[in-house]
Amino acid sequence: MILGILQARVSSSRLPEKVIRPLLGKPMILRQIERLKRIRQLDRLILATSSDLSDDRLAEVCVRDGIECFRGNLDDVLDRFYQAALHYRPDYIVRLTGDCPLADPELIDEVISFTLKGGYDYGCNCLEPTYPDGLDVEMFRFSCLETAWKEATLPSQRQHVTPFIIQQTDRFSIACMKNDIDLSSLRWTVDEPADFDLITKIYESLYSKNPEFVTVDILNLLKKQPYLQTLNSAIHRNEGYAASLLEDAETTSDKELSHEKNN
């Protein structure tokens, strides 16, 4: 069984309630799920959000649209993700995030095939980025997730799902699928108002003509309207994970100080 888990929450610090912001009159998260439903190789898709009151509206939106929703720990995202998967104990999990409304179902199927064909424990297209930020896909065995849940201790390993897994290169077989052309400078995720402005303009330009538009359609639009790429070009990739790494350093420093005092 291949289980898709879409993780999302409303309490984003940089763009609050981004996942339920209207995108062409419909919550952004539902626009993304429209696209994810076209993935051919997923056996099931669920949304994992938190049990915090702030995510009540998100859960209601999903349930009302017939989307299975699991609610768990707000801050320990690894635990939330593991608990969401535990009921199914799938062979593989495809991890998706709710800030990617341009997620490409064809590309996700490619990553699934790449991982299965290679027999990898963990396969992705983002360890060495060559695709636009916002098209990231990760796929891993449930057994890897369970190991991470049991052993991970650092903030970056608990606030995010896969860092522990990809750090265990001696235990897990890990591979990254690369694009023929490096498009990693393009930013199609939503963390800031400028990101949402870009996504809105892309949907306004493409959705009415073809609701099932894919990456090549977006690239053609950007060629015709290159100014669009400048709307969010000043924002750096993976800022949230970088903040978690700073917490790691602080945690390690605190432990060292405590050790020195005790000795």
Coordinates of N, CA, C and O in Angstrom, one line a residue, residues 22-109:
P22 N -8.6 31.9 0.0 CA -9.3 31.6 -1.2 C -8.4 31.8 -2.4 O -7.7 32.8 -2.6
L23 N -8.4 30.7 -3.3 CA -7.7 30.7 -4.5 C -8.7 30.4 -5.6 O -9.2 29.3 -5.7
L24 N -9.0 31.4 -6.4 CA -10.1 31.3 -7.3 C -11.4 30.9 -6.6 O -12.1 30.0 -7.1
G25 N -11.7 31.5 -5.5 CA -12.9 31.2 -4.8 C -13.0 29.9 -4.0 O -14.1 29.6 -3.4
K26 N -11.9 29.2 -3.8 CA -11.9 28.0 -3.1 C -10.6 27.9 -2.2 O -9.6 28.4 -2.7
P27 N -10.7 27.4 -1.0 CA -9.5 27.3 -0.2 C -8.3 26.7 -0.9 O -8.4 25.7 -1.6
M28 N -7.1 27.3 -0.7 CA -5.9 26.9 -1.4 C -5.7 25.4 -1.3 O -5.3 24.7 -2.2
I29 N -5.9 24.9 0.0 CA -5.6 23.5 0.2 C -6.5 22.6 -0.7 O -6.0 21.5 -1.1
L30 N -7.7 23.0 -0.9 CA -8.6 22.2 -1.8 C -8.2 22.2 -3.3 O -8.3 21.3 -4.0
R31 N -7.6 23.4 -3.7 CA -7.1 23.5 -5.0 C -5.9 22.5 -5.2 O -5.8 21.8 -6.2
Q32 N -5.1 22.4 -4.1 CA -4.0 21.4 -4.2 C -4.5 20.0 -4.2 O -4.0 19.2 -5.0
I33 N -5.5 19.7 -3.4 CA -6.0 18.3 -3.4 C -6.6 18.0 -4.7 O -6.6 16.8 -5.1
E34 N -7.3 18.9 -5.4 CA -7.8 18.7 -6.7 C -6.7 18.0 -7.6 O -6.9 17.1 -8.4
R35 N -5.5 18.6 -7.5 CA -4.4 18.1 -8.3 C -3.8 16.8 -7.8 O -3.5 15.9 -8.6
L36 N -3.8 16.6 -6.5 CA -3.3 15.4 -5.9 C -4.2 14.2 -6.2 O -3.7 13.0 -6.2
K37 N -5.4 14.4 -6.4 CA -6.3 13.3 -6.7 C -6.0 12.7 -8.0 O -6.5 11.6 -8.3
R38 N -5.2 13.3 -8.8 CA -4.9 12.8 -10.1 C -3.6 11.9 -10.1 O -3.2 11.4 -11.1
I39 N -3.0 11.7 -8.9 CA -1.9 10.8 -8.8 C -2.4 9.4 -9.0 O -3.3 9.0 -8.3
R40 N -1.8 8.7 -9.9 CA -2.3 7.4 -10.3 C -1.9 6.3 -9.3 O -2.6 5.3 -9.1
Q41 N -0.7 6.4 -8.6 CA -0.2 5.3 -7.9 C -0.5 5.4 -6.4 O 0.0 4.5 -5.6
L42 N -1.2 6.4 -5.9 CA -1.6 6.4 -4.5 C -2.8 5.5 -4.2 O -3.8 5.6 -5.0
D43 N -2.7 4.8 -3.2 CA -3.9 3.9 -2.8 C -4.8 4.7 -1.9 O -6.1 4.5 -1.9
R44 N -4.3 5.7 -1.2 CA -5.1 6.5 -0.3 C -4.4 7.9 0.0 O -3.2 7.9 0.0
L45 N -5.2 8.9 0.2 CA -4.7 10.2 0.5 C -5.4 10.8 1.7 O -6.6 10.8 1.8
I46 N -4.6 11.2 2.7 CA -5.2 11.8 3.9 C -4.5 13.1 4.2 O -3.4 13.3 3.8
L47 N -5.2 13.9 5.0 CA -4.6 15.2 5.4 C -4.2 15.0 6.9 O -5.0 14.5 7.7
A48 N -3.0 15.5 7.3 CA -2.6 15.4 8.7 C -2.4 16.9 9.2 O -1.5 17.6 8.7
T49 N -3.3 17.3 10.1 CA -3.2 18.6 10.7 C -3.1 18.4 12.2 O -3.0 17.3 12.7
S50 N -3.1 19.5 13.0 CA -2.9 19.4 14.4 C -4.3 19.4 15.1 O -5.3 19.7 14.5
S51 N -4.2 19.0 16.4 CA -5.4 19.0 17.2 C -5.6 20.3 17.9 O -6.6 20.5 18.7
D52 N -4.8 21.3 17.6 CA -4.9 22.7 18.2 C -6.2 23.3 17.6 O -6.6 23.1 16.5
L53 N -6.8 24.2 18.5 CA -8.0 24.8 18.1 C -7.8 25.7 16.8 O -8.8 25.8 16.0
S54 N -6.6 26.2 16.6 CA -6.4 27.0 15.4 C -6.6 26.2 14.1 O -6.9 26.8 13.1
D55 N -6.6 24.9 14.2 CA -6.7 24.1 12.9 C -8.2 23.5 12.8 O -8.4 22.7 11.9
D56 N -9.1 24.0 13.6 CA -10.5 23.5 13.5 C -11.1 23.9 12.2 O -11.7 23.0 11.5
R57 N -10.8 25.1 11.7 CA -11.4 25.5 10.4 C -10.8 24.7 9.3 O -11.6 24.3 8.3
L58 N -9.5 24.4 9.3 CA -8.9 23.6 8.3 C -9.6 22.2 8.2 O -9.9 21.7 7.2
A59 N -9.7 21.6 9.4 CA -10.3 20.3 9.5 C -11.7 20.3 9.0 O -12.2 19.4 8.2
E60 N -12.5 21.3 9.3 CA -13.9 21.4 8.8 C -13.9 21.5 7.3 O -14.8 20.9 6.7
V61 N -13.0 22.3 6.7 CA -13.0 22.5 5.3 C -12.7 21.2 4.6 O -13.4 20.8 3.6
C62 N -11.8 20.4 5.2 CA -11.5 19.1 4.5 C -12.6 18.1 4.7 O -13.0 17.4 3.7
V63 N -13.1 18.0 5.9 CA -14.2 17.0 6.2 C -15.4 17.3 5.3 O -16.1 16.5 4.7
R64 N -15.7 18.6 5.2 CA -16.9 19.1 4.4 C -16.7 18.7 2.9 O -17.6 18.4 2.2
D65 N -15.4 18.6 2.5 CA -15.1 18.2 1.1 C -14.9 16.7 0.9 O -14.4 16.3 -0.2
G66 N -15.1 16.0 2.0 CA -15.0 14.5 1.9 C -13.5 14.0 2.0 O -13.2 12.9 1.6
I67 N -12.6 14.8 2.6 CA -11.2 14.4 2.7 C -10.9 13.9 4.1 O -11.3 14.5 5.1
E68 N -10.4 12.7 4.1 CA -10.0 12.1 5.4 C -9.0 13.0 6.1 O -8.0 13.4 5.5
C69 N -9.2 13.3 7.4 CA -8.4 14.2 8.1 C -8.0 13.6 9.5 O -8.8 13.1 10.3
F70 N -6.7 13.5 9.7 CA -6.1 13.1 11.0 C -5.6 14.3 11.7 O -5.0 15.2 11.1
R71 N -5.8 14.3 13.1 CA -5.3 15.5 13.9 C -4.4 15.0 15.0 O -4.8 14.0 15.7
G72 N -3.3 15.7 15.1 CA -2.3 15.2 16.1 C -1.5 16.4 16.7 O -2.0 17.5 16.7
N73 N -0.3 16.1 17.1 CA 0.6 17.1 17.7 C 0.9 18.3 16.8 O 1.3 18.1 15.7
L74 N 0.8 19.5 17.4 CA 1.0 20.7 16.6 C 2.5 20.9 16.3 O 2.9 21.2 15.2
D75 N 3.3 20.7 17.4 CA 4.8 21.1 17.2 C 5.6 19.9 16.9 O 6.6 20.0 16.2
D76 N 5.3 18.7 17.4 CA 6.0 17.5 17.0 C 5.4 16.9 15.8 O 4.6 16.0 15.8
V77 N 5.9 17.4 14.6 CA 5.3 17.1 13.4 C 5.6 15.6 13.0 O 4.8 14.9 12.4
L78 N 6.8 15.2 13.4 CA 7.1 13.8 13.2 C 6.2 12.8 13.9 O 5.7 11.8 13.3
D79 N 5.8 13.1 15.1 CA 4.8 12.3 15.8 C 3.5 12.4 15.1 O 2.8 11.3 15.0
R80 N 3.1 13.6 14.7 CA 1.8 13.7 14.0 C 1.7 12.8 12.8 O 0.8 12.1 12.5
F81 N 2.8 12.9 12.0 CA 2.9 12.2 10.8 C 2.9 10.7 11.0 O 2.2 9.9 10.3
Y82 N 3.6 10.2 12.0 CA 3.7 8.8 12.3 C 2.3 8.3 12.8 O 1.9 7.2 12.3
Q83 N 1.7 9.0 13.7 CA 0.4 8.6 14.2 C -0.6 8.5 13.1 O -1.5 7.7 13.1
A84 N -0.5 9.5 12.1 CA -1.5 9.5 11.0 C -1.3 8.2 10.1 O -2.2 7.6 9.6
A85 N 0.0 7.7 10.0 CA 0.3 6.6 9.2 C 0.0 5.3 9.9 O -0.2 4.2 9.3
L86 N 0.1 5.3 11.2 CA 0.1 4.1 12.0 C -1.1 3.2 11.8 O -1.0 2.0 11.8
H87 N -2.3 3.8 11.6 CA -3.5 3.1 11.5 C -3.4 2.2 10.2 O -4.0 1.1 10.2
Y88 N -2.7 2.7 9.2 CA -2.7 1.9 7.9 C -1.4 1.0 7.8 O -1.5 0.1 7.0
R89 N -0.4 1.4 8.5 CA 0.9 0.7 8.3 C 1.2 0.4 6.9 O 1.4 -0.8 6.5
P90 N 1.3 1.4 6.0 CA 1.5 1.1 4.6 C 2.9 0.7 4.3 O 3.8 0.8 5.2
D91 N 3.1 0.2 3.1 CA 4.5 -0.2 2.7 C 5.3 1.1 2.5 O 6.5 1.2 3.0
Y92 N 4.7 2.1 1.8 CA 5.4 3.3 1.5 C 4.5 4.5 1.9 O 3.2 4.4 1.8
I93 N 5.1 5.6 2.1 CA 4.4 6.9 2.4 C 4.9 7.9 1.4 O 6.1 8.0 1.2
V94 N 4.0 8.7 0.8 CA 4.4 9.8 0.0 C 4.1 11.1 0.8 O 2.9 11.3 1.2
R95 N 5.1 11.8 1.1 CA 4.9 13.0 2.0 C 4.7 14.2 1.1 O 5.5 14.5 0.2
L96 N 3.6 15.0 1.4 CA 3.3 16.2 0.6 C 3.0 17.3 1.6 O 2.6 17.0 2.8
T97 N 3.2 18.5 1.3 CA 2.9 19.6 2.2 C 1.9 20.6 1.6 O 1.9 20.8 0.4
G98 N 1.1 21.2 2.5 CA 0.0 21.9 2.1 C 0.2 23.3 1.6 O -0.7 24.1 1.4
D99 N 1.5 23.7 1.4 CA 1.8 25.0 0.9 C 2.3 24.9 -0.6 O 3.0 25.8 -1.1
C100 N 1.9 23.9 -1.3 CA 2.3 23.6 -2.7 C 1.1 23.5 -3.6 O 0.9 22.4 -4.1
P101 N 0.4 24.5 -3.9 CA -0.8 24.4 -4.7 C -0.5 24.1 -6.2 O -1.5 24.0 -7.0
L102 N 0.7 24.1 -6.6 CA 1.1 23.8 -8.0 C 1.7 22.4 -8.1 O 2.2 22.0 -9.1
A103 N 1.5 21.6 -7.0 CA 2.0 20.2 -7.0 C 1.6 19.5 -8.3 O 0.4 19.6 -8.8
D104 N 2.5 18.8 -8.9 CA 2.3 18.2 -10.2 C 2.1 16.7 -10.1 O 3.1 15.9 -9.7
P105 N 0.9 16.2 -10.3 CA 0.6 14.7 -10.1 C 1.5 13.9 -11.0 O 1.8 12.7 -10.6
E106 N 1.8 14.3 -12.2 CA 2.6 13.5 -13.1 C 4.0 13.4 -12.5 O 4.6 12.3 -12.6
L107 N 4.6 14.4 -12.0 CA 5.9 14.4 -11.4 C 5.9 13.5 -10.1 O 6.8 12.7 -9.9
I108 N 4.9 13.6 -9.3 CA 4.8 12.7 -8.1 C 4.7 11.3 -8.5 O 5.4 10.4 -7.9
D109 N 4.0 10.9 -9.6 CA 4.0 9.6 -10.1 C 5.4 9.1 -10.5 O 5.8 8.0 -10.4

